[in-house]
mmCIF file of C-alpha atoms in Angstrom:
data_model
loop_
_atom_site.group_PDB
_atom_site.id
_atom_site.type_symbol
_atom_site.label_atom_id
_atom_site.label_comp_id
_atom_site.label_asym_id
_atom_site.label_seq_id
_atom_site.Cartn_x
_atom_site.Cartn_y
_atom_site.Cartn_z
ATOM 1 C CA MET A 1 124.888 68.401 150.854
ATOM 2 C CA THR A 2 127.261 66.215 152.428
ATOM 3 C CA THR A 3 128.987 64.058 149.564
ATOM 4 C CA THR A 4 128.509 60.103 149.824
ATOM 5 C CA THR A 5 131.603 58.143 149.252
ATOM 6 C CA PHE A 6 131.020 54.633 147.593
ATOM 7 C CA ASP A 7 129.609 51.728 149.702
ATOM 8 C CA PRO A 8 131.455 48.725 148.741
ATOM 9 C CA GLN A 9 128.304 46.538 149.798
ATOM 10 C CA TRP A 10 126.397 48.262 146.849
ATOM 11 C CA HIS A 11 125.684 45.891 144.006
ATOM 12 C CA ILE A 12 126.573 47.829 140.594
ATOM 13 C CA PRO A 13 124.746 46.364 137.783
ATOM 14 C CA GLY A 14 126.953 45.398 134.728
ATOM 15 C CA PRO A 15 126.419 46.382 130.993
ATOM 16 C CA ASP A 16 124.721 42.815 130.741
ATOM 17 C CA GLU A 17 122.098 43.283 133.190
ATOM 18 C CA ARG A 18 118.917 43.723 131.547
ATOM 19 C CA LEU A 19 116.065 46.497 132.201
ATOM 20 C CA GLU A 20 113.479 45.062 129.793
ATOM 21 C CA GLY A 21 109.934 46.500 130.702
ATOM 22 C CA GLY A 22 111.797 49.768 132.260
ATOM 23 C CA ALA A 23 110.997 53.049 130.702
ATOM 24 C CA PHE A 24 113.268 56.061 131.200
ATOM 25 C CA VAL A 25 113.564 59.617 130.257
ATOM 26 C CA VAL A 26 117.002 61.295 129.405
ATOM 27 C CA THR A 27 117.437 64.957 128.801
ATOM 28 C CA GLY A 28 120.248 66.015 127.119
ATOM 29 C CA ALA A 29 120.319 62.928 125.422
ATOM 30 C CA SER A 30 121.753 64.285 121.823
ATOM 31 C CA ARG A 31 125.269 64.322 123.223
ATOM 32 C CA GLY A 32 128.111 63.696 125.852
ATOM 33 C CA ILE A 33 126.806 62.029 129.024
ATOM 34 C CA GLY A 34 123.192 62.035 128.422
ATOM 35 C CA ARG A 35 123.864 60.426 125.161
ATOM 36 C CA ALA A 36 126.000 57.590 126.598
ATOM 37 C CA ILE A 37 123.408 56.927 129.621
ATOM 38 C CA ALA A 38 120.536 56.679 127.198
ATOM 39 C CA LEU A 39 122.420 54.150 124.644
ATOM 40 C CA ASP A 40 123.298 52.101 127.635
ATOM 41 C CA LEU A 41 119.792 52.107 128.708
ATOM 42 C CA ALA A 42 118.457 51.111 125.290
ATOM 43 C CA ARG A 43 121.156 48.312 124.715
ATOM 44 C CA ARG A 44 120.176 46.677 128.313
ATOM 45 C CA GLY A 45 116.560 46.396 126.910
ATOM 46 C CA ALA A 46 114.744 49.496 128.357
ATOM 47 C CA SER A 47 112.749 51.913 126.592
ATOM 48 C CA VAL A 48 114.190 55.310 126.389
ATOM 49 C CA VAL A 49 112.423 58.928 125.508
ATOM 50 C CA LEU A 50 115.206 61.016 124.192
ATOM 51 C CA VAL A 51 115.099 64.735 125.150
ATOM 52 C CA ALA A 52 117.306 67.594 123.723
ATOM 53 C CA LYS A 53 116.585 70.933 121.973
ATOM 54 C CA LYS A 54 117.928 70.021 118.590
ATOM 55 C CA ARG A 55 116.415 67.523 116.370
ATOM 56 C CA ALA A 56 119.512 66.437 114.242
ATOM 57 C CA GLY A 57 121.532 65.381 117.435
ATOM 58 C CA LEU A 58 118.400 63.178 118.693
ATOM 59 C CA GLU A 59 117.863 61.611 115.138
ATOM 60 C CA ALA A 60 121.505 60.520 115.238
ATOM 61 C CA VAL A 61 121.167 58.746 118.470
ATOM 62 C CA LEU A 62 117.818 57.234 117.550
ATOM 63 C CA ASP A 63 119.256 55.761 114.330
ATOM 64 C CA ILE A 64 121.837 54.069 116.432
ATOM 65 C CA ILE A 65 119.286 52.616 118.905
ATOM 66 C CA GLU A 66 117.137 51.385 116.445
ATOM 67 C CA GLY A 67 120.085 49.907 114.629
ATOM 68 C CA PHE A 68 120.779 47.455 117.152
ATOM 69 C CA GLY A 69 117.029 46.690 117.982
ATOM 70 C CA GLY A 70 116.457 49.034 120.524
ATOM 71 C CA GLN A 71 113.446 50.815 121.615
ATOM 72 C CA ALA A 72 113.210 54.532 121.593
ATOM 73 C CA VAL A 73 111.747 57.840 120.803
ATOM 74 C CA ALA A 74 112.810 61.420 120.166
ATOM 75 C CA VAL A 75 111.403 64.652 121.591
ATOM 76 C CA ASP A 76 113.007 68.091 120.678
ATOM 77 C CA VAL A 77 112.246 70.716 123.109
ATOM 78 C CA ASP A 78 113.611 73.841 124.840
ATOM 79 C CA LEU A 79 113.663 72.902 128.532
ATOM 80 C CA GLY A 80 113.254 76.941 128.993
ATOM 81 C CA ASP A 81 109.749 76.652 127.560
ATOM 82 C CA HIS A 82 107.975 75.343 130.511
ATOM 83 C CA GLU A 83 104.428 75.410 128.904
ATOM 84 C CA LYS A 84 105.837 73.002 126.117
ATOM 85 C CA LEU A 85 107.328 70.444 128.812
ATOM 86 C CA VAL A 86 103.439 70.055 130.066
ATOM 87 C CA ALA A 87 102.651 68.730 126.470
ATOM 88 C CA VAL A 88 105.700 66.578 126.459
ATOM 89 C CA ALA A 89 104.854 64.934 129.840
ATOM 90 C CA ASP A 90 101.509 64.375 128.309
ATOM 91 C CA ALA A 91 102.599 62.754 125.420
ATOM 92 C CA ILE A 92 105.312 60.542 127.141
ATOM 93 C CA GLY A 93 102.303 59.432 129.243
ATOM 94 C CA GLN A 94 100.500 58.095 126.455
ATOM 95 C CA LEU A 95 103.277 56.045 125.648
ATOM 96 C CA HIS A 96 104.488 54.991 128.974
ATOM 97 C CA PRO A 97 101.739 54.736 132.066
ATOM 98 C CA GLN A 98 104.822 54.806 134.396
ATOM 99 C CA ILE A 99 108.265 55.762 133.950
ATOM 100 C CA ASN A 100 111.239 54.113 136.240
ATOM 101 C CA GLY A 101 113.695 56.977 135.860
ATOM 102 C CA LEU A 102 114.363 60.585 134.722
ATOM 103 C CA VAL A 103 118.143 61.622 133.977
ATOM 104 C CA ASN A 104 118.525 65.399 134.230
ATOM 105 C CA ALA A 105 121.613 65.675 131.992
ATOM 106 C CA ALA A 106 120.718 68.828 129.884
ATOM 107 C CA ALA A 107 123.110 71.508 130.398
ATOM 108 C CA ALA A 108 124.358 74.947 129.572
ATOM 109 C CA LEU A 109 127.614 76.264 130.369
ATOM 110 C CA GLY A 110 127.273 80.157 129.686
ATOM 111 C CA PRO A 111 130.268 82.529 129.325
ATOM 112 C CA MET A 112 132.954 82.135 131.334
ATOM 113 C CA THR A 113 133.602 85.416 133.023
ATOM 114 C CA ALA A 114 133.380 87.413 136.236
ATOM 115 C CA LEU A 115 130.066 87.852 137.905
ATOM 116 C CA GLU A 116 130.348 91.509 137.479
ATOM 117 C CA TRP A 117 130.227 91.387 133.999
ATOM 118 C CA THR A 118 127.643 88.644 133.517
ATOM 119 C CA ASP A 119 124.782 89.605 131.241
ATOM 120 C CA LEU A 120 121.553 89.117 132.691
ATOM 121 C CA ALA A 121 120.062 87.263 129.710
ATOM 122 C CA ASN A 122 122.837 84.756 129.711
ATOM 123 C CA TRP A 123 122.473 84.351 133.458
ATOM 124 C CA ARG A 124 118.918 83.509 133.016
ATOM 125 C CA ARG A 125 119.235 81.084 130.241
ATOM 126 C CA VAL A 126 122.090 79.314 132.325
ATOM 127 C CA ILE A 127 119.834 79.282 135.330
ATOM 128 C CA ASP A 128 116.704 78.166 132.917
ATOM 129 C CA VAL A 129 118.321 75.024 131.407
ATOM 130 C CA ASN A 130 120.545 73.719 134.554
ATOM 131 C CA LEU A 131 118.034 74.465 137.464
ATOM 132 C CA THR A 132 114.787 75.424 136.635
ATOM 133 C CA GLY A 133 114.567 72.835 133.402
ATOM 134 C CA THR A 134 115.689 70.248 135.891
ATOM 135 C CA PHE A 135 112.995 71.383 138.418
ATOM 136 C CA ALA A 136 110.532 71.939 135.617
ATOM 137 C CA MET A 137 111.124 68.212 133.780
ATOM 138 C CA THR A 138 111.132 66.620 137.133
ATOM 139 C CA ARG A 139 107.599 68.138 138.173
ATOM 140 C CA VAL A 140 105.744 67.290 134.907
ATOM 141 C CA LEU A 141 106.787 63.822 135.353
ATOM 142 C CA MET A 142 106.255 63.095 138.796
ATOM 143 C CA PRO A 143 103.078 61.705 138.427
ATOM 144 C CA LEU A 144 104.203 59.083 135.935
ATOM 145 C CA LEU A 145 107.340 58.369 138.445
ATOM 146 C CA ARG A 146 105.084 57.958 141.340
ATOM 147 C CA LYS A 147 103.008 55.099 139.331
ATOM 148 C CA ALA A 148 106.016 52.994 138.867
ATOM 149 C CA PRO A 149 106.884 50.266 141.543
ATOM 150 C CA TRP A 150 110.418 51.770 141.875
ATOM 151 C CA ALA A 151 111.580 54.865 140.017
ATOM 152 C CA SER A 152 114.942 56.835 140.378
ATOM 153 C CA ILE A 153 115.804 60.481 139.350
ATOM 154 C CA VAL A 154 119.024 61.453 138.601
ATOM 155 C CA ASN A 155 120.376 64.897 138.237
ATOM 156 C CA LEU A 156 123.576 65.959 136.824
ATOM 157 C CA SER A 157 125.516 68.064 139.120
ATOM 158 C CA ALA A 158 129.270 69.407 139.232
ATOM 159 C CA ALA A 159 132.161 70.047 141.239
ATOM 160 C CA GLN A 160 131.092 73.792 140.737
ATOM 161 C CA GLY A 161 127.974 72.910 142.628
ATOM 162 C CA ARG A 162 129.665 71.989 145.649
ATOM 163 C CA GLN A 163 132.452 74.724 145.570
ATOM 164 C CA GLY A 164 132.140 78.172 144.064
ATOM 165 C CA ARG A 165 134.797 78.971 141.365
ATOM 166 C CA ALA A 166 135.595 82.294 139.978
ATOM 167 C CA TRP A 167 134.402 82.566 136.361
ATOM 168 C CA TRP A 168 131.868 79.820 136.774
ATOM 169 C CA GLY A 169 129.055 82.532 137.853
ATOM 170 C CA ALA A 170 125.623 81.499 136.530
ATOM 171 C CA TYR A 171 126.429 77.545 135.913
ATOM 172 C CA SER A 172 128.063 77.372 139.356
ATOM 173 C CA ALA A 173 124.817 79.037 141.058
ATOM 174 C CA ALA A 174 122.721 76.681 138.961
ATOM 175 C CA LYS A 175 124.572 73.543 140.252
ATOM 176 C CA PHE A 176 124.351 74.675 143.711
ATOM 177 C CA GLY A 177 120.677 74.960 143.196
ATOM 178 C CA VAL A 178 120.402 71.468 141.554
ATOM 179 C CA GLU A 179 122.039 70.019 144.691
ATOM 180 C CA SER A 180 119.700 72.061 146.936
ATOM 181 C CA LEU A 181 116.706 70.855 144.679
ATOM 182 C CA THR A 182 117.694 67.021 144.864
ATOM 183 C CA GLN A 183 118.080 67.247 148.867
ATOM 184 C CA THR A 184 114.733 68.870 148.968
ATOM 185 C CA TRP A 185 112.889 66.548 146.841
ATOM 186 C CA ALA A 186 114.285 63.633 148.623
ATOM 187 C CA GLN A 187 112.921 64.538 151.835
ATOM 188 C CA GLU A 188 109.368 65.444 150.443
ATOM 189 C CA LEU A 189 109.692 61.852 148.540
ATOM 190 C CA GLU A 190 111.028 60.005 151.650
ATOM 191 C CA LYS A 191 107.942 58.006 152.175
ATOM 192 C CA THR A 192 107.358 57.111 148.360
ATOM 193 C CA GLU A 193 109.025 54.775 146.131
ATOM 194 C CA VAL A 194 110.708 57.493 144.166
ATOM 195 C CA ARG A 195 114.191 58.422 145.068
ATOM 196 C CA ILE A 196 116.736 61.424 143.532
ATOM 197 C CA ASN A 197 120.336 61.789 143.926
ATOM 198 C CA ALA A 198 122.808 64.221 142.346
ATOM 199 C CA VAL A 199 126.026 63.050 140.392
ATOM 200 C CA ASP A 200 129.008 64.795 139.806
ATOM 201 C CA PRO A 201 130.487 63.037 136.800
ATOM 202 C CA GLY A 202 133.965 64.708 137.070
ATOM 203 C CA PRO A 203 136.033 65.860 134.073
ATOM 204 C CA THR A 204 134.846 63.923 131.329
ATOM 205 C CA GLN A 205 135.372 64.106 127.436
ATOM 206 C CA THR A 206 132.520 66.169 126.375
ATOM 207 C CA ASP A 207 132.130 69.368 124.204
ATOM 208 C CA MET A 208 131.132 71.126 127.359
ATOM 209 C CA ARG A 209 134.416 70.409 128.912
ATOM 210 C CA GLN A 210 136.430 71.308 125.801
ATOM 211 C CA ARG A 211 134.673 74.746 126.000
ATOM 212 C CA ALA A 212 135.388 75.248 129.377
ATOM 213 C CA TYR A 213 139.025 74.017 129.138
ATOM 214 C CA PRO A 214 140.150 74.596 125.627
ATOM 215 C CA GLY A 215 143.903 74.009 126.258
ATOM 216 C CA GLU A 216 143.216 70.731 127.685
ATOM 217 C CA MET A 217 144.020 67.640 126.193
ATOM 218 C CA PRO A 218 140.750 65.807 125.919
ATOM 219 C CA ASP A 219 142.252 62.433 126.272
ATOM 220 C CA ARG A 220 143.394 63.099 129.833
ATOM 221 C CA ASN A 221 139.618 62.508 130.891
ATOM 222 C CA PRO A 222 137.862 59.343 130.408
ATOM 223 C CA PRO A 223 134.741 59.186 127.945
ATOM 224 C CA PRO A 224 131.161 59.300 129.028
ATOM 225 C CA GLU A 225 131.101 55.637 128.564
ATOM 226 C CA GLN A 226 133.540 55.030 131.317
ATOM 227 C CA ILE A 227 131.656 56.784 134.092
ATOM 228 C CA LEU A 228 128.382 54.672 133.337
ATOM 229 C CA PRO A 229 128.646 52.473 136.220
ATOM 230 C CA ILE A 230 127.217 54.908 138.653
ATOM 231 C CA PHE A 231 124.310 55.475 136.453
ATOM 232 C CA ARG A 232 123.655 51.892 136.208
ATOM 233 C CA PHE A 233 123.651 51.462 139.866
ATOM 234 C CA LEU A 234 121.145 54.748 140.298
ATOM 235 C CA LEU A 235 118.959 53.769 137.374
ATOM 236 C CA SER A 236 118.279 50.067 138.985
ATOM 237 C CA PRO A 237 116.378 48.395 141.693
ATOM 238 C CA ALA A 238 119.905 47.633 143.500
ATOM 239 C CA SER A 239 119.948 51.294 144.585
ATOM 240 C CA ARG A 240 116.534 51.230 146.637
ATOM 241 C CA GLY A 241 117.023 53.026 149.594
ATOM 242 C CA VAL A 242 119.734 55.520 148.115
ATOM 243 C CA THR A 243 118.383 58.770 148.302
ATOM 244 C CA GLY A 244 119.308 62.600 148.776
ATOM 245 C CA ARG A 245 122.716 61.893 148.287
ATOM 246 C CA ALA A 246 125.801 63.562 146.414
ATOM 247 C CA LEU A 247 127.608 61.055 144.454
ATOM 248 C CA ASN A 248 130.800 61.082 142.575
ATOM 249 C CA ALA A 249 130.910 59.222 139.506
ATOM 250 C CA ARG A 250 134.931 58.409 139.511
ATOM 251 C CA ASP A 251 134.314 56.505 142.963
ATOM 252 C CA PHE A 252 132.201 54.003 141.019
ATOM 253 C CA MET A 253 134.738 53.448 138.122
ATOM 254 C CA PRO A 254 136.759 50.300 138.324
ATOM 255 C CA GLU A 255 140.338 50.844 139.318
#
């Protein structure tokens, strides 16, 4: 997938531009980038379905949203359990007859090791969460996305999904798959109101980044809140017609 640079003609919604009436699903919503996106959507008036594996982290985010009067529900599910995802989609459909956006932000890093020494169980787990989970969640929610007058899917990718790197084995392979999945689905959805794009957030202050680079000073990278402009753009009507792109979050950050 060819990386798309920022177009200065694009309108980037600000943090005060409202999304009342919009419904969004965010996976990986208990921490990091997914958490920041979910909180931003809720602060701007959207109804958010928070999805993650661990209930405790979701409850903490839910408490924050309820504290400022936002609307959200929390769903704890393992994205590797694809049968349960069908039940989750049914439950979401009971709450929202249509949804305007899906953010696939859930991720698993896995061991940083050479492919030769990668355990098959770890390989499957990383592929399951990053690639198969992204596919499965998108697939089960597609009927609700198609019902909306506009809908946007944002898949979190990574630099390792655009250029292979030693020691990143399963994670890199999964993110390459996410890029391909995004492009394929964009072509299949080109005559609908559903668009789909992949975003490389770049180095960001997250727990996953710290695990991958334990010797790196965290404050050298921006916190998730500073890379929100690209998600505000993609998760709004402003990005209609933008689909099948490989985008970089840093290109959307104010200078």
